[in-house]
PDB file of C-alpha atoms and ligand atoms in Angstrom:
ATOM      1  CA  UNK Q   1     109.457 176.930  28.546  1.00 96.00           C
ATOM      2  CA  UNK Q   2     109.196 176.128  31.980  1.00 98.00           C
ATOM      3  CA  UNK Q   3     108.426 178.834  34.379  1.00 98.00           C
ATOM      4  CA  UNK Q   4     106.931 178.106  37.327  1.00 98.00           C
ATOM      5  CA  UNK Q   5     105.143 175.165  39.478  1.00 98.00           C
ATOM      6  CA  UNK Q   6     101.989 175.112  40.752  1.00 98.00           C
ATOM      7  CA  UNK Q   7     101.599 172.770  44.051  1.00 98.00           C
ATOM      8  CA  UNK Q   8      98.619 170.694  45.459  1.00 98.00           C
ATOM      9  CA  UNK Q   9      98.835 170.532  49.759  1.00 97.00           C
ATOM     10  CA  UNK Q  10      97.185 167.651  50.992  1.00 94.00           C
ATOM     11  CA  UNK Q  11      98.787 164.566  49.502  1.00 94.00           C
ATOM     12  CA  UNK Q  12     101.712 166.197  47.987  1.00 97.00           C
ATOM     13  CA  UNK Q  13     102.968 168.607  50.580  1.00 97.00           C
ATOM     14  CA  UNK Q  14     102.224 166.452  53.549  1.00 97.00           C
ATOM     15  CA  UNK Q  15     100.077 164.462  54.158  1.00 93.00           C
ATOM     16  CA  UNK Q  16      96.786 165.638  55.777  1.00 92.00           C
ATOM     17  CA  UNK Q  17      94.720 162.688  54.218  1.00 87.00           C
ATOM     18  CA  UNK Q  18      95.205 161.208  56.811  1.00 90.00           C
ATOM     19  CA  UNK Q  19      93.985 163.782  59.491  1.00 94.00           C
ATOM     20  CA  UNK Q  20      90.999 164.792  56.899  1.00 95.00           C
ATOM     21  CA  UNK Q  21      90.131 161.155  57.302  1.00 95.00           C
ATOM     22  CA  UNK Q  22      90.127 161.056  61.153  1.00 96.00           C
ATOM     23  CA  UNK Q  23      87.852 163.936  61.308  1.00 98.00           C
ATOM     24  CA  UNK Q  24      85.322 162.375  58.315  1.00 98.00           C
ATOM     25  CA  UNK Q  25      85.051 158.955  60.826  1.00 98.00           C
ATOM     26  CA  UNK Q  26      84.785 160.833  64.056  1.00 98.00           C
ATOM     27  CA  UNK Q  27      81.743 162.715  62.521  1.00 98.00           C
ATOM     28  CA  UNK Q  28      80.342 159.425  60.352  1.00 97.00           C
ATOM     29  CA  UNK Q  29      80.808 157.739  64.143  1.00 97.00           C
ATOM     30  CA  UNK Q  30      78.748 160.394  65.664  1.00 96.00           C
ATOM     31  CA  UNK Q  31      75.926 160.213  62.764  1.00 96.00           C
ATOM     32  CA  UNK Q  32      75.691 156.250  62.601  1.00 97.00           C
ATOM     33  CA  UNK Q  33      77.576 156.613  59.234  1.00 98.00           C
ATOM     34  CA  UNK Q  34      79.234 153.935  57.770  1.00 98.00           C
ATOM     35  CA  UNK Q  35      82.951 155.164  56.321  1.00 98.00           C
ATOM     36  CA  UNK Q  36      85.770 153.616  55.916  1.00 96.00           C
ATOM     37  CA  UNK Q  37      89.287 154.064  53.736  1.00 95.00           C
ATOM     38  CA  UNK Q  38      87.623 153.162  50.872  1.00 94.00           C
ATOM     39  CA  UNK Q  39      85.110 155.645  50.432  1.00 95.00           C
ATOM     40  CA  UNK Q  40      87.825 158.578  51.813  1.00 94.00           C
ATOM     41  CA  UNK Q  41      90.004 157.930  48.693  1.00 90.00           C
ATOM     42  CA  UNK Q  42      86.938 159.468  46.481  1.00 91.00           C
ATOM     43  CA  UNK Q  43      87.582 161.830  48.720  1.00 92.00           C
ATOM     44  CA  UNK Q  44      91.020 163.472  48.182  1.00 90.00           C
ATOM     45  CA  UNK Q  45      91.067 166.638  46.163  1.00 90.00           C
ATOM     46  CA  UNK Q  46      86.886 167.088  46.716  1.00 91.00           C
ATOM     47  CA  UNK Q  47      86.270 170.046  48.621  1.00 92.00           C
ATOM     48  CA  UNK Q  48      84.467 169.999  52.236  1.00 95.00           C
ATOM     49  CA  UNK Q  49      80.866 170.485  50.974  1.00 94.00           C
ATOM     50  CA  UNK Q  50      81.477 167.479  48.218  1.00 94.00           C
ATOM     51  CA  UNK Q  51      83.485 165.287  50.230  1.00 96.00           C
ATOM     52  CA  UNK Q  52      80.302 165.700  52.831  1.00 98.00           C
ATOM     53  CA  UNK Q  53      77.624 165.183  49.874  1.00 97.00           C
ATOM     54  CA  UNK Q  54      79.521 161.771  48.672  1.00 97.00           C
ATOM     55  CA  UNK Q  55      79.717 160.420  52.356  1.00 98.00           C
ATOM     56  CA  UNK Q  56      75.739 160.774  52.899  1.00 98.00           C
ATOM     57  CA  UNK Q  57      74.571 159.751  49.532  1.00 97.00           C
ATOM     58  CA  UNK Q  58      76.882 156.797  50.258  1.00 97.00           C
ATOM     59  CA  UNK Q  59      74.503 156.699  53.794  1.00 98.00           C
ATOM     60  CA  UNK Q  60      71.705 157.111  51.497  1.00 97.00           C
ATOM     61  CA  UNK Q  61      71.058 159.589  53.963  1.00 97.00           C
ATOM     62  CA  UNK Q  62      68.753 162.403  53.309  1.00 95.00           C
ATOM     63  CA  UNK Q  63      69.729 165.860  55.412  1.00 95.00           C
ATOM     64  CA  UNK Q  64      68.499 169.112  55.276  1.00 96.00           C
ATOM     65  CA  UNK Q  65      71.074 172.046  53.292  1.00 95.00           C
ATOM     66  CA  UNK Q  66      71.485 173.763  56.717  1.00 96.00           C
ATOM     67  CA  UNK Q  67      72.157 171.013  58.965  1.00 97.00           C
ATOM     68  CA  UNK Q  68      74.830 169.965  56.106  1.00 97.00           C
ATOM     69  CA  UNK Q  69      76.236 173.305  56.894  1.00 97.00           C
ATOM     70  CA  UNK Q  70      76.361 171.924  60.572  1.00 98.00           C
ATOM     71  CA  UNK Q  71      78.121 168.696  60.133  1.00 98.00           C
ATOM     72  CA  UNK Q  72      80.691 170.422  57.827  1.00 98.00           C
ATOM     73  CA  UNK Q  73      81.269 173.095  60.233  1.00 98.00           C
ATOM     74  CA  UNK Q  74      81.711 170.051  62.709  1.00 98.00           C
ATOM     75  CA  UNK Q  75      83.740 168.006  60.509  1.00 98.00           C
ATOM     76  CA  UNK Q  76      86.064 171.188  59.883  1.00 98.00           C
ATOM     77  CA  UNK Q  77      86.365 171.953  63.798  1.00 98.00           C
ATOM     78  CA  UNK Q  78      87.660 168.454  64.242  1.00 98.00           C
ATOM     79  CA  UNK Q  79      90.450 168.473  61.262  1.00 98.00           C
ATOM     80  CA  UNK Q  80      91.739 172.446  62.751  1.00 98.00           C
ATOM     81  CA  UNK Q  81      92.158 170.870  65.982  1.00 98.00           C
ATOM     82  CA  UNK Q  82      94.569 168.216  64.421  1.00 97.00           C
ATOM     83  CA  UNK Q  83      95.912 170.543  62.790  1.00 98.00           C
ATOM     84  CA  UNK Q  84      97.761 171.371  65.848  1.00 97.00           C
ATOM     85  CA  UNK Q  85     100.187 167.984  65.670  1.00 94.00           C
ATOM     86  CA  UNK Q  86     101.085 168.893  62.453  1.00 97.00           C
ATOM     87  CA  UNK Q  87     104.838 170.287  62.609  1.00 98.00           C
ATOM     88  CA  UNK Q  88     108.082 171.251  60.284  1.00 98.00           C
ATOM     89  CA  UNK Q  89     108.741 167.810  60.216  1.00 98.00           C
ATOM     90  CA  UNK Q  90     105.795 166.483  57.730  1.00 97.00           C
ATOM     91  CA  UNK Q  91     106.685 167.287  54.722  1.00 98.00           C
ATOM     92  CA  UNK Q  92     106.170 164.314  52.505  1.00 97.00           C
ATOM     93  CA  UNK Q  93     109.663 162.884  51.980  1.00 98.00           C
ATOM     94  CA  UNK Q  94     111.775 164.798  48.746  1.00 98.00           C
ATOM     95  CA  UNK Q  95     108.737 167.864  49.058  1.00 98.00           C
ATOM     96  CA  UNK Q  96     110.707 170.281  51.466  1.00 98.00           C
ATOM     97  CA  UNK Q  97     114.026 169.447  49.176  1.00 98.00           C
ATOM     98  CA  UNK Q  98     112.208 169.840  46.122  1.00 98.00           C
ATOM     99  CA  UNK Q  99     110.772 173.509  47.591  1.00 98.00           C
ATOM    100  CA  UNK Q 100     114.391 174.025  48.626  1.00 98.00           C
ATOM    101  CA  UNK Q 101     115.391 173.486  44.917  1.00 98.00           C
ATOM    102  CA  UNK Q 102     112.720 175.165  42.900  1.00 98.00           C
ATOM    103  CA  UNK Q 103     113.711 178.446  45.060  1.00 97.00           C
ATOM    104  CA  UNK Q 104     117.471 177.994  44.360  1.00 98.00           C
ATOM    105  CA  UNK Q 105     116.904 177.877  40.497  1.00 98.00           C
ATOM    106  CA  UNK Q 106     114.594 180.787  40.983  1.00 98.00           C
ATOM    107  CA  UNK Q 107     111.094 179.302  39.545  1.00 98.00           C
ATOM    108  CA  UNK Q 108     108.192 181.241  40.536  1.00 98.00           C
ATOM    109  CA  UNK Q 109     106.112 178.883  42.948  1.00 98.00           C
ATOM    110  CA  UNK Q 110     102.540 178.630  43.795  1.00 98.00           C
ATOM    111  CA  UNK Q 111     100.398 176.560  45.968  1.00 98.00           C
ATOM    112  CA  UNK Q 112      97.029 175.648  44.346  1.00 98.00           C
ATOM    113  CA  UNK Q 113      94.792 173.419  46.830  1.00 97.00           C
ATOM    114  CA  UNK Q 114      91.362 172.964  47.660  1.00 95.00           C
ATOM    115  CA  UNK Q 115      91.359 173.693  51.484  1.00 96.00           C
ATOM    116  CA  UNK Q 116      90.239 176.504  53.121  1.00 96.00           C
ATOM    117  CA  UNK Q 117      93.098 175.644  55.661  1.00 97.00           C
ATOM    118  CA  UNK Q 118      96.102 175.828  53.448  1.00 97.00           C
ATOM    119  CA  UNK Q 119      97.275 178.907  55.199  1.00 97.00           C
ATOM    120  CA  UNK Q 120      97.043 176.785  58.860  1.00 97.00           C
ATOM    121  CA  UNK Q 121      99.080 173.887  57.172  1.00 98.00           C
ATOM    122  CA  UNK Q 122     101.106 175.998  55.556  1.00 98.00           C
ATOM    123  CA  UNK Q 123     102.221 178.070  58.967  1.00 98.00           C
ATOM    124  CA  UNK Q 124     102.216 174.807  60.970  1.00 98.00           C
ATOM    125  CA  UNK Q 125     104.790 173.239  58.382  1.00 98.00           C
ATOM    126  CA  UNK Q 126     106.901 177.021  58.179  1.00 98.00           C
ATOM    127  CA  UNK Q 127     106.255 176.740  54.335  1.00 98.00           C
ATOM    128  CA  UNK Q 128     104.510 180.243  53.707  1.00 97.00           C
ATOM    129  CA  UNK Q 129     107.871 180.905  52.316  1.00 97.00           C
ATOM    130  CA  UNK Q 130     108.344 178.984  49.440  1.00 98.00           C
ATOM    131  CA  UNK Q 131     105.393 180.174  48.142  1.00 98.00           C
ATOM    132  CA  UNK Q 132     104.859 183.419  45.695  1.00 98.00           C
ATOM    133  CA  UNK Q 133     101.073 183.196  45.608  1.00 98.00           C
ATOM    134  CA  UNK Q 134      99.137 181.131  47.746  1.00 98.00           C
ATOM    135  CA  UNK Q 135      95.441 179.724  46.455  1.00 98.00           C
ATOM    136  CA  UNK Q 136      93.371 178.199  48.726  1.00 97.00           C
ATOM    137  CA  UNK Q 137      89.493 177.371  48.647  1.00 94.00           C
ATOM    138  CA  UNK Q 138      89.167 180.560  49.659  1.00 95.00           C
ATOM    139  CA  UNK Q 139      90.522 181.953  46.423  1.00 97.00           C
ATOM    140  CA  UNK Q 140      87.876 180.538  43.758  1.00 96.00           C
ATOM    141  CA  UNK Q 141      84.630 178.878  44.002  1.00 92.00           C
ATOM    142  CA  UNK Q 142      84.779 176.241  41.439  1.00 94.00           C
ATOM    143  CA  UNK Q 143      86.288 173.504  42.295  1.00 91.00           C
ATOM    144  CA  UNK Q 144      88.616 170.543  41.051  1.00 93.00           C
ATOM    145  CA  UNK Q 145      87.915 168.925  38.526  1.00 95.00           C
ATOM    146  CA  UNK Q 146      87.741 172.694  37.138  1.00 96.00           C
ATOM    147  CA  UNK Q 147      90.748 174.413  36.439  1.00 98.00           C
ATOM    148  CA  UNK Q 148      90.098 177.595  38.069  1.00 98.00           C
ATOM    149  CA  UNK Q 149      92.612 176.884  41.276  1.00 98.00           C
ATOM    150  CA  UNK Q 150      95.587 176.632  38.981  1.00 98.00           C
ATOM    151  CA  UNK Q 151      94.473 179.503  36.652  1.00 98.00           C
ATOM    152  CA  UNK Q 152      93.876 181.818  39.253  1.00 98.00           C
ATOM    153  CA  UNK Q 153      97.896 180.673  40.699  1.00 98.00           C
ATOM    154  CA  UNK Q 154      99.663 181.106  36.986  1.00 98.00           C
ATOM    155  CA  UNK Q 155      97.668 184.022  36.915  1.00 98.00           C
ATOM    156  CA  UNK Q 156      99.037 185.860  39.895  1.00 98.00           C
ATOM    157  CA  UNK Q 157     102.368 183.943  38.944  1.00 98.00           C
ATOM    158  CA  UNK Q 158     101.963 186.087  35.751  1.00 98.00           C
ATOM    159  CA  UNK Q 159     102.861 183.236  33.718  1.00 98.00           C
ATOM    160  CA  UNK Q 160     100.720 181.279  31.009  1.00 98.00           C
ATOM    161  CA  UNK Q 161      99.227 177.582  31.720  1.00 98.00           C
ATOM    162  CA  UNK Q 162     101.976 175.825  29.435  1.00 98.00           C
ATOM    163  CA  UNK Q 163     104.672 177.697  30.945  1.00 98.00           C
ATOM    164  CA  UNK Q 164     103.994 175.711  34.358  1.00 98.00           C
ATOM    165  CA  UNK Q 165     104.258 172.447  35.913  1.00 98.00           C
ATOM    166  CA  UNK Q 166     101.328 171.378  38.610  1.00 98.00           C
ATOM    167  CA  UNK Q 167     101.879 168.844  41.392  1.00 98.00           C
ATOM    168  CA  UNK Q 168      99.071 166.869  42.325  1.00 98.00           C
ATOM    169  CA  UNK Q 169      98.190 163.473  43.976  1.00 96.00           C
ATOM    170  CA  UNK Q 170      94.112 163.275  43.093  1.00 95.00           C
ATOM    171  CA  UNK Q 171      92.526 162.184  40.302  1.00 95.00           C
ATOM    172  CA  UNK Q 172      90.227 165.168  39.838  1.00 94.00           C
ATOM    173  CA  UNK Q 173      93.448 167.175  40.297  1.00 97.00           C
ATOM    174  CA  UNK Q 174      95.147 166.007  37.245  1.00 98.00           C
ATOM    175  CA  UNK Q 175      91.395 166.523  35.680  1.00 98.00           C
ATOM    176  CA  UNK Q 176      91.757 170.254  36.816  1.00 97.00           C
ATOM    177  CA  UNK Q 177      95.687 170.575  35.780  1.00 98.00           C
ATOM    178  CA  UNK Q 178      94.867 169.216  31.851  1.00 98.00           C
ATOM    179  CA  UNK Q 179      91.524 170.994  31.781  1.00 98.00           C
ATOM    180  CA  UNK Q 180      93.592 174.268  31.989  1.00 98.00           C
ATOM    181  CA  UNK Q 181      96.252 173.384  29.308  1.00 98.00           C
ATOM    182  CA  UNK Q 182      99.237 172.789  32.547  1.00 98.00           C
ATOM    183  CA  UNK Q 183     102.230 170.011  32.477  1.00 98.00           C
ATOM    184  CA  UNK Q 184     100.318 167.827  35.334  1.00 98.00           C
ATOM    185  CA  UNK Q 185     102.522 165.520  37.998  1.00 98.00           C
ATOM    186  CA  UNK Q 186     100.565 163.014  39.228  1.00 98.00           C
ATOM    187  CA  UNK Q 187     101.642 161.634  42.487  1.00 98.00           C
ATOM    188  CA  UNK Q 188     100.596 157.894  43.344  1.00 97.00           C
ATOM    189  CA  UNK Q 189      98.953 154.889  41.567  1.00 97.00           C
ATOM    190  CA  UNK Q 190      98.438 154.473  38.211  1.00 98.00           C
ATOM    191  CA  UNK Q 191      94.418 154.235  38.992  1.00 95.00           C
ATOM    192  CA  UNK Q 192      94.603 157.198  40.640  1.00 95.00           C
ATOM    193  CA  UNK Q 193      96.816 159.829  38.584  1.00 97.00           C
ATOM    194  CA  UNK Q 194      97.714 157.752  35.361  1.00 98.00           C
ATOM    195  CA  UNK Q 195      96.673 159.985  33.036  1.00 98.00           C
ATOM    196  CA  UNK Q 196      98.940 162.648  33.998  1.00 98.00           C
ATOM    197  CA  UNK Q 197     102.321 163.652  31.566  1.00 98.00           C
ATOM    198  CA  UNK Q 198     104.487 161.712  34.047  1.00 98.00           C
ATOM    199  CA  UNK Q 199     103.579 159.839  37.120  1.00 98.00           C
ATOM    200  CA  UNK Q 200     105.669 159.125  40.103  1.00 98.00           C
ATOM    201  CA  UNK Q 201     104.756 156.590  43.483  1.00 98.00           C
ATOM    202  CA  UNK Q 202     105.654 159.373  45.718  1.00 98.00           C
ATOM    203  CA  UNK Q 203     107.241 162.828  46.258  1.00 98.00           C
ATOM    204  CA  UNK Q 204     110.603 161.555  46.730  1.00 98.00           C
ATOM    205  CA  UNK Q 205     111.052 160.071  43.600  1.00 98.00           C
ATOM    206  CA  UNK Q 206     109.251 163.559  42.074  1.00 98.00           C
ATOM    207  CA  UNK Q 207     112.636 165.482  42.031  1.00 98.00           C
ATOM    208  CA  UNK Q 208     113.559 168.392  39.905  1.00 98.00           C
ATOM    209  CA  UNK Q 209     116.248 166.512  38.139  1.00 98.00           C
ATOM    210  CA  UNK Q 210     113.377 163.858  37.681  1.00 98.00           C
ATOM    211  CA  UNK Q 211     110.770 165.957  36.286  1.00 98.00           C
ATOM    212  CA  UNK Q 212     113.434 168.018  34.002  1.00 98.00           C
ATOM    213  CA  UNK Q 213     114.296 165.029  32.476  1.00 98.00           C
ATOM    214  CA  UNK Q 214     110.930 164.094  31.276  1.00 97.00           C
ATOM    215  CA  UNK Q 215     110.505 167.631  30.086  1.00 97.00           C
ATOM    216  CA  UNK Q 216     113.868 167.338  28.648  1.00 96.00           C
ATOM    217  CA  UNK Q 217     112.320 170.140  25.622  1.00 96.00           C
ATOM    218  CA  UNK Q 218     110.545 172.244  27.936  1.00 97.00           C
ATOM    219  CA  UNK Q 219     113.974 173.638  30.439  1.00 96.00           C
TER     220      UNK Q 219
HETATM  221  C1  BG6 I 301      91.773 168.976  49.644  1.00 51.44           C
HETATM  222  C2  BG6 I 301      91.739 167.618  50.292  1.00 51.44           C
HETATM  223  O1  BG6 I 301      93.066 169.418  49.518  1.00 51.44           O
HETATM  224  O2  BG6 I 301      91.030 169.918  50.417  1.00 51.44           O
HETATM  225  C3  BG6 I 301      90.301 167.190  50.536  1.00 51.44           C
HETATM  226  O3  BG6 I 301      92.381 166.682  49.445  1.00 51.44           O
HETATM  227  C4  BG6 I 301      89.568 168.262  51.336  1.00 51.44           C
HETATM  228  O4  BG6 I 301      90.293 165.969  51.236  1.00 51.44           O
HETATM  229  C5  BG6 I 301      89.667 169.584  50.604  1.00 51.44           C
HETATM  230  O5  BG6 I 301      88.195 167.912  51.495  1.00 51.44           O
HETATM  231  C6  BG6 I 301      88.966 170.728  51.354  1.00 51.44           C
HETATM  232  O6  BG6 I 301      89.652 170.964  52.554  1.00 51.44           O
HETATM  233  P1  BG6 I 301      89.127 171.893  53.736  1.00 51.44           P
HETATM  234  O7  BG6 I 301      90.331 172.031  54.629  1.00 51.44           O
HETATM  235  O8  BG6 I 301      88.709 173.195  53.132  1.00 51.44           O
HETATM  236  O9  BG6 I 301      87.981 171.201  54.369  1.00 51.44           O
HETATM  237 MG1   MG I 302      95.807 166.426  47.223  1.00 51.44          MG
END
């Protein structure tokens, strides 16, 4: 049975794609780079340190280990600053209501992303909240496509990986979700998330009633 969801931020939540991708050009920009939207959709659900490896092999660029440390660090600077626009009005359409509902019916909630900046989403949205357990980047070091982010949020949820549902809108997401035996959600394009349990084109058509009803054996 159904127990407990575990939530993705960036793409799911709200949407910081689009600031992560602001900061990635302003940096490409600054190193002669060439990036556009194309490349930053192999981009969503990689963590910083990836997501800076597949812009410069894309560059064919060859940098030194601690000057990648630099441009990450400077890439990471620029997204915290726009962090400041974000406020309690992005949420993704149907994710605040869905929140809402998940703590009404009393499921245990967790937030399972890749960014060392969940918390500063998180307290810019007001959604520390509706969370039980919160894991960030911070929280494990291998990243998706492994499971560990998930396990280490059923974990601290106290629940088993069957007994919960994960949100996500990135294809190595819904890698991570079925590596470690969870229900996955896949939010967006076939393409993208198609071979998750049940996919949906955005968070508003992702309700409770929606997802219960695919489950129907599982509530
Ligand atoms: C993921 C985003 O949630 O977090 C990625 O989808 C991002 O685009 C990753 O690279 C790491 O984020 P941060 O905030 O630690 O650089
Ligand atoms: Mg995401």
């Amino acid at each position: 049975m159904i127990k407990g969801f575990i939530f993705d931020l960036d793409g799911v939540i709200t949407d910081t794609a689009e600031l992560h991708y602001l900061a990635w050009k302003k940096l490409a920009e600054e190193m002669n780079w060439q990036f556009d939207r194309a490349v930053n959709e192999r981009l969503r659900g990689v963590s910083r340190m990836d997501s800076l490896n597949i812009i410069k092999d894309h560059n064919n660029a060859t940098v030194a280990e601690d000057r990648l440390l630099e441009l990450a660090t400077m890439k990471n600077d620029i997204y915290v600053a726009s962090l400041d626009t974000l406020t309690p009005d992005d949420y993704l359409p149907g994710a605040k209501e869905l929140l809402t509902h998940l703590r009404q019916e009393g499921f245990r909630v967790a937030l399972g992303s890749a960014s060392k900046n969940a918390a500063k989403v998180l307290e810019q949205l007001e959604a520390i909240g509706y969370f039980d357990i919160i894991g960030d980047g911070n929280s494990v070091s291998k990243s998706k496509p492994e499971p560990d982010i998930f396990l280490y949020g059923a974990e601290k949820l106290e629940l088993k990986a069957e007994e919960c549902i994960v949100y996500e809108d990135a294809e190595a997401g819904i890698d991570a979700a079925k590596a470690g035996g969870f229900y996955a959600v896949g939010i967006g394009p076939d393409d993208r998330v198609g071979h998750a349990d049940v996919r949906f084109d955005s968070m508003a058509e992702a309700t409770l009633f929606a997802v219960k009803s695919h489950f129907k054996e599982l509530f």
